[in-house]
Structures are given as structure tokens and as C-alpha cells.
Amino acid sequence: MSAGLLLKFPKPGRLGDCPQCGRNDGYLNVYKSHWFICRRHRVKWYAGYDLFPGWQDETEEDWKRNLQILSQYREVRAKFRKLRATRQDE
């Protein structure tokens, strides 16, 4: 896998979005940890640990490069969308 390649999450908002614009530009792995970013606002937020298997295809060098990229972003609390409830009987 190419280092610094932002991976897209298939369900927007499930693991948070930028608190300013409500979007995200995907995530970077650092070992088993996953960090989402917003390039526009230069922010990052922690999404979780070992949630996506893609980290297994990355190398130590990839993670070091991802850490370098993430060091340029300010850590924030993610904005979470309210999920609409669906009725089971519909």
C-alpha cells in the first residue's frame, strides 16, 4: 500500500466528521490505529483501533510516513451525525 494514501470509509459520519464542516477526507493508519482527517481545516481525530484490516498491508515505513502527515494536523473531537431510527415493521 502506498504510504500516505488516504483510505475512504464507506459509511460517512459513522466514525465522526470534521467539527467545522461535517466532512472527512478519509483516514490514515498508524499500526492498528485509524485517524480521520479534514484537509481543509487541518484537523484529525482518532477513530479507533483495529477496526479496518487495511493496516495489515502496510509497513513500518508507511506508518512512519503517516505519522509525519498526521503531525501536521491538530487533534479535535469529531462531530457525529444523528442517525435516523427506522421502524422494524415497515
mmCIF file as gemmi writes it, N, C-alpha and C atoms, coordinates in Angstrom:
data_model
loop_
_atom_site.group_PDB
_atom_site.id
_atom_site.type_symbol
_atom_site.label_atom_id
_atom_site.label_alt_id
_atom_site.label_comp_id
_atom_site.label_asym_id
_atom_site.label_entity_id
_atom_site.label_seq_id
_atom_site.pdbx_PDB_ins_code
_atom_site.Cartn_x
_atom_site.Cartn_y
_atom_site.Cartn_z
_atom_site.occupancy
_atom_site.B_iso_or_equiv
_atom_site.pdbx_formal_charge
_atom_site.auth_seq_id
_atom_site.auth_asym_id
_atom_site.pdbx_PDB_model_num
ATOM 1 N N . MET Axp A 1 ? 0.845 -1.178 0 1 0 ? 1 A 1
ATOM 2 C CA . MET Axp A 1 ? 0 0 0 1 0 ? 1 A 1
ATOM 3 C C . MET Axp A 1 ? 0.886 1.236 0 1 0 ? 1 A 1
ATOM 4 N N . SER Axp A 2 ? 0.486 2.223 -0.7 1 0 ? 2 A 1
ATOM 5 C CA . SER Axp A 2 ? 1.242 3.466 -0.778 1 0 ? 2 A 1
ATOM 6 C C . SER Axp A 2 ? 1.101 4.261 0.514 1 0 ? 2 A 1
ATOM 7 N N . ALA Axp A 3 ? 2.206 4.663 1.089 1 0 ? 3 A 1
ATOM 8 C CA . ALA Axp A 3 ? 2.172 5.43 2.325 1 0 ? 3 A 1
ATOM 9 C C . ALA Axp A 3 ? 1.521 6.772 2.081 1 0 ? 3 A 1
ATOM 10 N N . GLY Axp A 4 ? 0.756 7.209 3.048 1 0 ? 4 A 1
ATOM 11 C CA . GLY Axp A 4 ? 0.103 8.492 2.942 1 0 ? 4 A 1
ATOM 12 C C . GLY Axp A 4 ? -1.147 8.455 2.089 1 0 ? 4 A 1
ATOM 13 N N . LEU Axp A 5 ? -1.528 7.286 1.613 1 0 ? 5 A 1
ATOM 14 C CA . LEU Axp A 5 ? -2.746 7.164 0.834 1 0 ? 5 A 1
ATOM 15 C C . LEU Axp A 5 ? -3.93 7.186 1.791 1 0 ? 5 A 1
ATOM 16 N N . LEU Axp A 6 ? -4.812 8.165 1.602 1 0 ? 6 A 1
ATOM 17 C CA . LEU Axp A 6 ? -5.993 8.248 2.444 1 0 ? 6 A 1
ATOM 18 C C . LEU Axp A 6 ? -6.992 7.194 2.014 1 0 ? 6 A 1
ATOM 19 N N . LEU Axp A 7 ? -7.461 6.44 2.956 1 0 ? 7 A 1
ATOM 20 C CA . LEU Axp A 7 ? -8.438 5.4 2.686 1 0 ? 7 A 1
ATOM 21 C C . LEU Axp A 7 ? -9.817 5.964 2.992 1 0 ? 7 A 1
ATOM 22 N N . LYS Axp A 8 ? -10.763 5.688 2.129 1 0 ? 8 A 1
ATOM 23 C CA . LYS Axp A 8 ? -12.132 6.174 2.309 1 0 ? 8 A 1
ATOM 24 C C . LYS Axp A 8 ? -12.948 5.166 3.1 1 0 ? 8 A 1
ATOM 25 N N . PHE Axp A 9 ? -13.76 5.697 3.994 1 0 ? 9 A 1
ATOM 26 C CA . PHE Axp A 9 ? -14.655 4.864 4.788 1 0 ? 9 A 1
ATOM 27 C C . PHE Axp A 9 ? -16.002 4.821 4.077 1 0 ? 9 A 1
ATOM 28 N N . PRO Axp A 10 ? -16.588 3.652 3.874 1 0 ? 10 A 1
ATOM 29 C CA . PRO Axp A 10 ? -17.799 3.544 3.059 1 0 ? 10 A 1
ATOM 30 C C . PRO Axp A 10 ? -19.044 4.207 3.639 1 0 ? 10 A 1
ATOM 31 N N . LYS Axp A 11 ? -19.152 4.382 4.927 1 0 ? 11 A 1
ATOM 32 C CA . LYS Axp A 11 ? -20.33 4.985 5.541 1 0 ? 11 A 1
ATOM 33 C C . LYS Axp A 11 ? -19.943 6.318 6.189 1 0 ? 11 A 1
ATOM 34 N N . PRO Axp A 12 ? -20.15 7.449 5.512 1 0 ? 12 A 1
ATOM 35 C CA . PRO Axp A 12 ? -19.764 8.745 6.08 1 0 ? 12 A 1
ATOM 36 C C . PRO Axp A 12 ? -20.444 8.997 7.417 1 0 ? 12 A 1
ATOM 37 N N . GLY Axp A 13 ? -19.702 9.587 8.328 1 0 ? 13 A 1
ATOM 38 C CA . GLY Axp A 13 ? -20.261 10.014 9.602 1 0 ? 13 A 1
ATOM 39 C C . GLY Axp A 13 ? -20.304 8.977 10.698 1 0 ? 13 A 1
ATOM 40 N N . ARG Axp A 14 ? -20.115 7.727 10.392 1 0 ? 14 A 1
ATOM 41 C CA . ARG Axp A 14 ? -20.21 6.689 11.426 1 0 ? 14 A 1
ATOM 42 C C . ARG Axp A 14 ? -19.093 6.776 12.459 1 0 ? 14 A 1
ATOM 43 N N . LEU Axp A 15 ? -17.933 7.226 12.033 1 0 ? 15 A 1
ATOM 44 C CA . LEU Axp A 15 ? -16.807 7.352 12.963 1 0 ? 15 A 1
ATOM 45 C C . LEU Axp A 15 ? -16.394 8.814 13.134 1 0 ? 15 A 1
ATOM 46 N N . GLY Axp A 16 ? -17.3 9.703 12.821 1 0 ? 16 A 1
ATOM 47 C CA . GLY Axp A 16 ? -17.075 11.12 13.051 1 0 ? 16 A 1
ATOM 48 C C . GLY Axp A 16 ? -16.657 11.874 11.802 1 0 ? 16 A 1
ATOM 49 N N . ASP Axp A 17 ? -16.871 13.182 11.884 1 0 ? 17 A 1
ATOM 50 C CA . ASP Axp A 17 ? -16.509 14.09 10.806 1 0 ? 17 A 1
ATOM 51 C C . ASP Axp A 17 ? -15.899 15.347 11.412 1 0 ? 17 A 1
ATOM 52 N N . CYS Axp A 18 ? -15.394 16.208 10.557 1 0 ? 18 A 1
ATOM 53 C CA . CYS Axp A 18 ? -14.795 17.46 10.984 1 0 ? 18 A 1
ATOM 54 C C . CYS Axp A 18 ? -15.836 18.282 11.746 1 0 ? 18 A 1
ATOM 55 N N . PRO Axp A 19 ? -15.493 18.807 12.911 1 0 ? 19 A 1
ATOM 56 C CA . PRO Axp A 19 ? -16.457 19.59 13.681 1 0 ? 19 A 1
ATOM 57 C C . PRO Axp A 19 ? -16.804 20.925 13.023 1 0 ? 19 A 1
ATOM 58 N N . GLN Axp A 20 ? -16.005 21.366 12.066 1 0 ? 20 A 1
ATOM 59 C CA . GLN Axp A 20 ? -16.279 22.646 11.408 1 0 ? 20 A 1
ATOM 60 C C . GLN Axp A 20 ? -17.14 22.487 10.163 1 0 ? 20 A 1
ATOM 61 N N . CYS Axp A 21 ? -16.828 21.515 9.316 1 0 ? 21 A 1
ATOM 62 C CA . CYS Axp A 21 ? -17.555 21.392 8.045 1 0 ? 21 A 1
ATOM 63 C C . CYS Axp A 21 ? -18.422 20.137 7.95 1 0 ? 21 A 1
ATOM 64 N N . GLY Axp A 22 ? -18.268 19.21 8.9 1 0 ? 22 A 1
ATOM 65 C CA . GLY Axp A 22 ? -19.081 17.996 8.878 1 0 ? 22 A 1
ATOM 66 C C . GLY Axp A 22 ? -18.683 16.98 7.825 1 0 ? 22 A 1
ATOM 67 N N . ARG Axp A 23 ? -17.452 17.061 7.344 1 0 ? 23 A 1
ATOM 68 C CA . ARG Axp A 23 ? -16.968 16.126 6.317 1 0 ? 23 A 1
ATOM 69 C C . ARG Axp A 23 ? -15.674 15.479 6.783 1 0 ? 23 A 1
ATOM 70 N N . ASN Axp A 24 ? -15.168 14.542 5.989 1 0 ? 24 A 1
ATOM 71 C CA . ASN Axp A 24 ? -13.83 13.996 6.233 1 0 ? 24 A 1
ATOM 72 C C . ASN Axp A 24 ? -13.215 13.614 4.903 1 0 ? 24 A 1
ATOM 73 N N . ASP Axp A 25 ? -11.903 13.53 4.901 1 0 ? 25 A 1
ATOM 74 C CA . ASP Axp A 25 ? -11.168 13.184 3.689 1 0 ? 25 A 1
ATOM 75 C C . ASP Axp A 25 ? -10.609 11.769 3.744 1 0 ? 25 A 1
ATOM 76 N N . GLY Axp A 26 ? -11.164 10.938 4.613 1 0 ? 26 A 1
ATOM 77 C CA . GLY Axp A 26 ? -10.682 9.578 4.75 1 0 ? 26 A 1
ATOM 78 C C . GLY Axp A 26 ? -9.783 9.426 5.961 1 0 ? 26 A 1
ATOM 79 N N . TYR Axp A 27 ? -9.096 8.3 6.028 1 0 ? 27 A 1
ATOM 80 C CA . TYR Axp A 27 ? -8.285 8.025 7.21 1 0 ? 27 A 1
ATOM 81 C C . TYR Axp A 27 ? -6.92 7.473 6.84 1 0 ? 27 A 1
ATOM 82 N N . LEU Axp A 28 ? -6.016 7.584 7.821 1 0 ? 28 A 1
ATOM 83 C CA . LEU Axp A 28 ? -4.665 7.028 7.737 1 0 ? 28 A 1
ATOM 84 C C . LEU Axp A 28 ? -4.497 6.037 8.867 1 0 ? 28 A 1
ATOM 85 N N . ASN Axp A 29 ? -3.753 4.99 8.612 1 0 ? 29 A 1
ATOM 86 C CA . ASN Axp A 29 ? -3.436 4.01 9.65 1 0 ? 29 A 1
ATOM 87 C C . ASN Axp A 29 ? -2.065 4.29 10.235 1 0 ? 29 A 1
ATOM 88 N N . VAL Axp A 30 ? -1.956 4.092 11.534 1 0 ? 30 A 1
ATOM 89 C CA . VAL Axp A 30 ? -0.664 4.072 12.218 1 0 ? 30 A 1
ATOM 90 C C . VAL Axp A 30 ? -0.705 2.799 13.069 1 0 ? 30 A 1
ATOM 91 N N . TYR Axp A 31 ? -0.028 1.79 12.578 1 0 ? 31 A 1
ATOM 92 C CA . TYR Axp A 31 ? -0.178 0.438 13.119 1 0 ? 31 A 1
ATOM 93 C C . TYR Axp A 31 ? -1.659 0.078 13.026 1 0 ? 31 A 1
ATOM 94 N N . LYS Axp A 32 ? -2.267 -0.333 14.124 1 0 ? 32 A 1
ATOM 95 C CA . LYS Axp A 32 ? -3.681 -0.715 14.113 1 0 ? 32 A 1
ATOM 96 C C . LYS Axp A 32 ? -4.612 0.46 14.406 1 0 ? 32 A 1
ATOM 97 N N . SER Axp A 33 ? -4.066 1.643 14.642 1 0 ? 33 A 1
ATOM 98 C CA . SER Axp A 33 ? -4.875 2.823 14.953 1 0 ? 33 A 1
ATOM 99 C C . SER Axp A 33 ? -5.285 3.541 13.677 1 0 ? 33 A 1
ATOM 100 N N . HIS Axp A 34 ? -6.502 4.072 13.67 1 0 ? 34 A 1
ATOM 101 C CA . HIS Axp A 34 ? -7.062 4.737 12.498 1 0 ? 34 A 1
ATOM 102 C C . HIS Axp A 34 ? -7.377 6.197 12.833 1 0 ? 34 A 1
ATOM 103 N N . TRP Axp A 35 ? -6.894 7.104 11.991 1 0 ? 35 A 1
ATOM 104 C CA . TRP Axp A 35 ? -7.082 8.544 12.179 1 0 ? 35 A 1
ATOM 105 C C . TRP Axp A 35 ? -7.749 9.145 10.952 1 0 ? 35 A 1
ATOM 106 N N . PHE Axp A 36 ? -8.885 9.8 11.137 1 0 ? 36 A 1
ATOM 107 C CA . PHE Axp A 36 ? -9.542 10.532 10.059 1 0 ? 36 A 1
ATOM 108 C C . PHE Axp A 36 ? -8.987 11.945 10.024 1 0 ? 36 A 1
ATOM 109 N N . ILE Axp A 37 ? -9.031 12.565 8.836 1 0 ? 37 A 1
ATOM 110 C CA . ILE Axp A 37 ? -8.555 13.94 8.716 1 0 ? 37 A 1
ATOM 111 C C . ILE Axp A 37 ? -9.519 14.773 7.877 1 0 ? 37 A 1
ATOM 112 N N . CYS Axp A 38 ? -9.41 16.095 8.071 1 0 ? 38 A 1
ATOM 113 C CA . CYS Axp A 38 ? -10.051 17.079 7.205 1 0 ? 38 A 1
ATOM 114 C C . CYS Axp A 38 ? -8.92 17.981 6.721 1 0 ? 38 A 1
ATOM 115 N N . ARG Axp A 39 ? -8.609 17.909 5.439 1 0 ? 39 A 1
ATOM 116 C CA . ARG Axp A 39 ? -7.521 18.715 4.879 1 0 ? 39 A 1
ATOM 117 C C . ARG Axp A 39 ? -7.832 20.203 4.937 1 0 ? 39 A 1
ATOM 118 N N . ARG Axp A 40 ? -9.076 20.543 4.654 1 0 ? 40 A 1
ATOM 119 C CA . ARG Axp A 40 ? -9.471 21.958 4.613 1 0 ? 40 A 1
ATOM 120 C C . ARG Axp A 40 ? -9.207 22.665 5.939 1 0 ? 40 A 1
ATOM 121 N N . HIS Axp A 41 ? -9.543 22.008 7.053 1 0 ? 41 A 1
ATOM 122 C CA . HIS Axp A 41 ? -9.398 22.628 8.369 1 0 ? 41 A 1
ATOM 123 C C . HIS Axp A 41 ? -8.169 22.143 9.133 1 0 ? 41 A 1
ATOM 124 N N . ARG Axp A 42 ? -7.382 21.269 8.493 1 0 ? 42 A 1
ATOM 125 C CA . ARG Axp A 42 ? -6.12 20.779 9.058 1 0 ? 42 A 1
ATOM 126 C C . ARG Axp A 42 ? -6.324 20.148 10.438 1 0 ? 42 A 1
ATOM 127 N N . VAL Axp A 43 ? -7.35 19.292 10.544 1 0 ? 43 A 1
ATOM 128 C CA . VAL Axp A 43 ? -7.648 18.619 11.813 1 0 ? 43 A 1
ATOM 129 C C . VAL Axp A 43 ? -7.68 17.112 11.615 1 0 ? 43 A 1
ATOM 130 N N . LYS Axp A 44 ? -7.505 16.402 12.717 1 0 ? 44 A 1
ATOM 131 C CA . LYS Axp A 44 ? -7.534 14.938 12.735 1 0 ? 44 A 1
ATOM 132 C C . LYS Axp A 44 ? -8.303 14.492 13.966 1 0 ? 44 A 1
ATOM 133 N N . TRP Axp A 45 ? -8.85 13.277 13.917 1 0 ? 45 A 1
ATOM 134 C CA . TRP Axp A 45 ? -9.494 12.699 15.093 1 0 ? 45 A 1
ATOM 135 C C . TRP Axp A 45 ? -9.324 11.192 15.042 1 0 ? 45 A 1
ATOM 136 N N . TYR Axp A 46 ? -9.191 10.653 16.233 1 0 ? 46 A 1
ATOM 137 C CA . TYR Axp A 46 ? -8.962 9.22 16.402 1 0 ? 46 A 1
ATOM 138 C C . TYR Axp A 46 ? -10.283 8.485 16.208 1 0 ? 46 A 1
ATOM 139 N N . ALA Axp A 47 ? -10.269 7.464 15.353 1 0 ? 47 A 1
ATOM 140 C CA . ALA Axp A 47 ? -11.493 6.713 15.059 1 0 ? 47 A 1
ATOM 141 C C . ALA Axp A 47 ? -11.562 5.388 15.798 1 0 ? 47 A 1
ATOM 142 N N . GLY Axp A 48 ? -10.414 4.803 16.097 1 0 ? 48 A 1
ATOM 143 C CA . GLY Axp A 48 ? -10.438 3.527 16.785 1 0 ? 48 A 1
ATOM 144 C C . GLY Axp A 48 ? -9.227 2.666 16.474 1 0 ? 48 A 1
ATOM 145 N N . TYR Axp A 49 ? -9.261 1.474 17.003 1 0 ? 49 A 1
ATOM 146 C CA . TYR Axp A 49 ? -8.129 0.551 16.964 1 0 ? 49 A 1
ATOM 147 C C . TYR Axp A 49 ? -8.566 -0.771 16.338 1 0 ? 49 A 1
ATOM 148 N N . ASP Axp A 50 ? -7.853 -1.19 15.299 1 0 ? 50 A 1
ATOM 149 C CA . ASP Axp A 50 ? -8.071 -2.484 14.639 1 0 ? 50 A 1
ATOM 150 C C . ASP Axp A 50 ? -9.503 -2.655 14.122 1 0 ? 50 A 1
ATOM 151 N N . LEU Axp A 51 ? -10.068 -1.573 13.577 1 0 ? 51 A 1
ATOM 152 C CA . LEU Axp A 51 ? -11.417 -1.632 13.021 1 0 ? 51 A 1
ATOM 153 C C . LEU Axp A 51 ? -11.421 -2.071 11.559 1 0 ? 51 A 1
ATOM 154 N N . PHE Axp A 52 ? -10.371 -1.702 10.823 1 0 ? 52 A 1
ATOM 155 C CA . PHE Axp A 52 ? -10.267 -1.98 9.397 1 0 ? 52 A 1
ATOM 156 C C . PHE Axp A 52 ? -9.016 -2.818 9.151 1 0 ? 52 A 1
ATOM 157 N N . PRO Axp A 53 ? -9.092 -3.828 8.309 1 0 ? 53 A 1
ATOM 158 C CA . PRO Axp A 53 ? -7.947 -4.713 8.109 1 0 ? 53 A 1
ATOM 159 C C . PRO Axp A 53 ? -6.816 -4.143 7.251 1 0 ? 53 A 1
ATOM 160 N N . GLY Axp A 54 ? -7.008 -2.996 6.62 1 0 ? 54 A 1
ATOM 161 C CA . GLY Axp A 54 ? -6.008 -2.45 5.712 1 0 ? 54 A 1
ATOM 162 C C . GLY Axp A 54 ? -4.64 -2.224 6.324 1 0 ? 54 A 1
ATOM 163 N N . TRP Axp A 55 ? -4.576 -1.998 7.622 1 0 ? 55 A 1
ATOM 164 C CA . TRP Axp A 55 ? -3.288 -1.754 8.274 1 0 ? 55 A 1
ATOM 165 C C . TRP Axp A 55 ? -2.347 -2.942 8.094 1 0 ? 55 A 1
ATOM 166 N N . GLN Axp A 56 ? -2.902 -4.135 7.911 1 0 ? 56 A 1
ATOM 167 C CA . GLN Axp A 56 ? -2.088 -5.343 7.783 1 0 ? 56 A 1
ATOM 168 C C . GLN Axp A 56 ? -1.25 -5.345 6.509 1 0 ? 56 A 1
ATOM 169 N N . ASP Axp A 57 ? -1.668 -4.561 5.52 1 0 ? 57 A 1
ATOM 170 C CA . ASP Axp A 57 ? -0.953 -4.499 4.248 1 0 ? 57 A 1
ATOM 171 C C . ASP Axp A 57 ? 0.078 -3.377 4.215 1 0 ? 57 A 1
ATOM 172 N N . GLU Axp A 58 ? 0.203 -2.638 5.307 1 0 ? 58 A 1
ATOM 173 C CA . GLU Axp A 58 ? 1.143 -1.519 5.374 1 0 ? 58 A 1
ATOM 174 C C . GLU Axp A 58 ? 2.417 -1.936 6.095 1 0 ? 58 A 1
ATOM 175 N N . THR Axp A 59 ? 3.455 -1.137 5.917 1 0 ? 59 A 1
ATOM 176 C CA . THR Axp A 59 ? 4.755 -1.429 6.521 1 0 ? 59 A 1
ATOM 177 C C . THR Axp A 59 ? 5.092 -0.397 7.594 1 0 ? 59 A 1
ATOM 178 N N . GLU Axp A 60 ? 6.155 -0.658 8.335 1 0 ? 60 A 1
ATOM 179 C CA . GLU Axp A 60 ? 6.652 0.299 9.329 1 0 ? 60 A 1
ATOM 180 C C . GLU Axp A 60 ? 6.923 1.65 8.671 1 0 ? 60 A 1
ATOM 181 N N . GLU Axp A 61 ? 7.474 1.607 7.472 1 0 ? 61 A 1
ATOM 182 C CA . GLU Axp A 61 ? 7.76 2.852 6.746 1 0 ? 61 A 1
ATOM 183 C C . GLU Axp A 61 ? 6.47 3.613 6.422 1 0 ? 61 A 1
ATOM 184 N N . ASP Axp A 62 ? 5.428 2.899 6.022 1 0 ? 62 A 1
ATOM 185 C CA . ASP Axp A 62 ? 4.129 3.531 5.765 1 0 ? 62 A 1
ATOM 186 C C . ASP Axp A 62 ? 3.634 4.244 7.025 1 0 ? 62 A 1
ATOM 187 N N . TRP Axp A 63 ? 3.722 3.564 8.173 1 0 ? 63 A 1
ATOM 188 C CA . TRP Axp A 63 ? 3.22 4.135 9.419 1 0 ? 63 A 1
ATOM 189 C C . TRP Axp A 63 ? 4.032 5.355 9.843 1 0 ? 63 A 1
ATOM 190 N N . LYS Axp A 64 ? 5.333 5.3 9.623 1 0 ? 64 A 1
ATOM 191 C CA . LYS Axp A 64 ? 6.17 6.465 9.949 1 0 ? 64 A 1
ATOM 192 C C . LYS Axp A 64 ? 5.779 7.656 9.083 1 0 ? 64 A 1
ATOM 193 N N . ARG Axp A 65 ? 5.555 7.404 7.801 1 0 ? 65 A 1
ATOM 194 C CA . ARG Axp A 65 ? 5.131 8.472 6.897 1 0 ? 65 A 1
ATOM 195 C C . ARG Axp A 65 ? 3.752 9.003 7.288 1 0 ? 65 A 1
ATOM 196 N N . ASN Axp A 66 ? 2.839 8.121 7.65 1 0 ? 66 A 1
ATOM 197 C CA . ASN Axp A 66 ? 1.512 8.547 8.087 1 0 ? 66 A 1
ATOM 198 C C . ASN Axp A 66 ? 1.596 9.392 9.351 1 0 ? 66 A 1
ATOM 199 N N . LEU Axp A 67 ? 2.477 8.997 10.283 1 0 ? 67 A 1
ATOM 200 C CA . LEU Axp A 67 ? 2.685 9.806 11.492 1 0 ? 67 A 1
ATOM 201 C C . LEU Axp A 67 ? 3.192 11.201 11.14 1 0 ? 67 A 1
ATOM 202 N N . GLN Axp A 68 ? 4.084 11.275 10.178 1 0 ? 68 A 1
ATOM 203 C CA . GLN Axp A 68 ? 4.608 12.573 9.728 1 0 ? 68 A 1
ATOM 204 C C . GLN Axp A 68 ? 3.478 13.439 9.182 1 0 ? 68 A 1
ATOM 205 N N . ILE Axp A 69 ? 2.615 12.85 8.371 1 0 ? 69 A 1
ATOM 206 C CA . ILE Axp A 69 ? 1.47 13.585 7.825 1 0 ? 69 A 1
ATOM 207 C C . ILE Axp A 69 ? 0.551 14.043 8.955 1 0 ? 69 A 1
ATOM 208 N N . LEU Axp A 70 ? 0.223 13.129 9.863 1 0 ? 70 A 1
ATOM 209 C CA . LEU Axp A 70 ? -0.691 13.45 10.959 1 0 ? 70 A 1
ATOM 210 C C . LEU Axp A 70 ? -0.133 14.506 11.902 1 0 ? 70 A 1
ATOM 211 N N . SER Axp A 71 ? 1.184 14.598 12.007 1 0 ? 71 A 1
ATOM 212 C CA . SER Axp A 71 ? 1.79 15.595 12.903 1 0 ? 71 A 1
ATOM 213 C C . SER Axp A 71 ? 1.508 17.024 12.431 1 0 ? 71 A 1
ATOM 214 N N . GLN Axp A 72 ? 1.066 17.182 11.193 1 0 ? 72 A 1
ATOM 215 C CA . GLN Axp A 72 ? 0.765 18.493 10.644 1 0 ? 72 A 1
ATOM 216 C C . GLN Axp A 72 ? -0.688 18.912 10.899 1 0 ? 72 A 1
ATOM 217 N N . TYR Axp A 73 ? -1.453 18.042 11.553 1 0 ? 73 A 1
ATOM 218 C CA . TYR Axp A 73 ? -2.867 18.301 11.821 1 0 ? 73 A 1
ATOM 219 C C . TYR Axp A 73 ? -3.101 18.463 13.324 1 0 ? 73 A 1
ATOM 220 N N . ARG Axp A 74 ? -4.092 19.266 13.664 1 0 ? 74 A 1
ATOM 221 C CA . ARG Axp A 74 ? -4.471 19.497 15.064 1 0 ? 74 A 1
ATOM 222 C C . ARG Axp A 74 ? -5.548 18.483 15.443 1 0 ? 74 A 1
ATOM 223 N N . GLU Axp A 75 ? -5.383 17.854 16.603 1 0 ? 75 A 1
ATOM 224 C CA . GLU Axp A 75 ? -6.355 16.854 17.044 1 0 ? 75 A 1
ATOM 225 C C . GLU Axp A 75 ? -7.6 17.533 17.609 1 0 ? 75 A 1
ATOM 226 N N . VAL Axp A 76 ? -8.769 17.047 17.193 1 0 ? 76 A 1
ATOM 227 C CA . VAL Axp A 76 ? -10.049 17.589 17.646 1 0 ? 76 A 1
ATOM 228 C C . VAL Axp A 76 ? -10.998 16.444 17.997 1 0 ? 76 A 1
ATOM 229 N N . ARG Axp A 77 ? -12.111 16.81 18.591 1 0 ? 77 A 1
ATOM 230 C CA . ARG Axp A 77 ? -13.191 15.853 18.803 1 0 ? 77 A 1
ATOM 231 C C . ARG Axp A 77 ? -14.046 15.838 17.548 1 0 ? 77 A 1
ATOM 232 N N . ALA Axp A 78 ? -14.354 14.675 17.083 1 0 ? 78 A 1
ATOM 233 C CA . ALA Axp A 78 ? -15.152 14.536 15.862 1 0 ? 78 A 1
ATOM 234 C C . ALA Axp A 78 ? -16.593 14.96 16.096 1 0 ? 78 A 1
ATOM 235 N N . LYS Axp A 79 ? -17.233 15.359 15.024 1 0 ? 79 A 1
ATOM 236 C CA . LYS Axp A 79 ? -18.665 15.653 15.036 1 0 ? 79 A 1
ATOM 237 C C . LYS Axp A 79 ? -19.374 14.384 14.574 1 0 ? 79 A 1
ATOM 238 N N . PHE Axp A 80 ? -20.387 13.972 15.304 1 0 ? 80 A 1
ATOM 239 C CA . PHE Axp A 80 ? -21.133 12.763 14.941 1 0 ? 80 A 1
ATOM 240 C C . PHE Axp A 80 ? -22.53 13.137 14.48 1 0 ? 80 A 1
ATOM 241 N N . ARG Axp A 81 ? -22.962 12.503 13.415 1 0 ? 81 A 1
ATOM 242 C CA . ARG Axp A 81 ? -24.295 12.734 12.88 1 0 ? 81 A 1
ATOM 243 C C . ARG Axp A 81 ? -25.309 11.921 13.656 1 0 ? 81 A 1
ATOM 244 N N . LYS Axp A 82 ? -26.49 12.472 13.801 1 0 ? 82 A 1
ATOM 245 C CA . LYS Axp A 82 ? -27.573 11.707 14.409 1 0 ? 82 A 1
ATOM 246 C C . LYS Axp A 82 ? -28.12 10.762 13.36 1 0 ? 82 A 1
ATOM 247 N N . LEU Axp A 83 ? -28.192 9.509 13.722 1 0 ? 83 A 1
ATOM 248 C CA . LEU Axp A 83 ? -28.717 8.506 12.803 1 0 ? 83 A 1
ATOM 249 C C . LEU Axp A 83 ? -30.228 8.42 12.974 1 0 ? 83 A 1
ATOM 250 N N . ARG Axp A 84 ? -30.937 8.407 11.864 1 0 ? 84 A 1
ATOM 251 C CA . ARG Axp A 84 ? -32.395 8.305 11.911 1 0 ? 84 A 1
ATOM 252 C C . ARG Axp A 84 ? -32.792 6.88 12.287 1 0 ? 84 A 1
ATOM 253 N N . ALA Axp A 85 ? -33.723 6.787 13.173 1 0 ? 85 A 1
ATOM 254 C CA . ALA Axp A 85 ? -34.231 5.459 13.556 1 0 ? 85 A 1
ATOM 255 C C . ALA Axp A 85 ? -35.157 4.951 12.457 1 0 ? 85 A 1
ATOM 256 N N . THR Axp A 86 ? -35.101 3.686 12.211 1 0 ? 86 A 1
ATOM 257 C CA . THR Axp A 86 ? -36.029 3.079 11.246 1 0 ? 86 A 1
ATOM 258 C C . THR Axp A 86 ? -36.953 2.137 11.978 1 0 ? 86 A 1
ATOM 259 N N . ARG Axp A 87 ? -38.159 2.103 11.544 1 0 ? 87 A 1
ATOM 260 C CA . ARG Axp A 87 ? -39.136 1.218 12.179 1 0 ? 87 A 1
ATOM 261 C C . ARG Axp A 87 ? -38.972 -0.195 11.658 1 0 ? 87 A 1
ATOM 262 N N . GLN Axp A 88 ? -39.024 -1.143 12.562 1 0 ? 88 A 1
ATOM 263 C CA . GLN Axp A 88 ? -38.843 -2.556 12.2 1 0 ? 88 A 1
ATOM 264 C C . GLN Axp A 88 ? -40.037 -3.113 11.423 1 0 ? 88 A 1
ATOM 265 N N . ASP Axp A 89 ? -41.239 -2.531 11.614 1 0 ? 89 A 1
ATOM 266 C CA . ASP Axp A 89 ? -42.43 -3.087 10.993 1 0 ? 89 A 1
ATOM 267 C C . ASP Axp A 89 ? -42.739 -2.489 9.625 1 0 ? 89 A 1
ATOM 268 N N . GLU Axp A 90 ? -41.843 -1.692 9.076 1 0 ? 90 A 1
ATOM 269 C CA . GLU Axp A 90 ? -42.101 -1.094 7.745 1 0 ? 90 A 1
ATOM 270 C C . GLU Axp A 90 ? -41.577 -1.977 6.647 1 0 ? 90 A 1
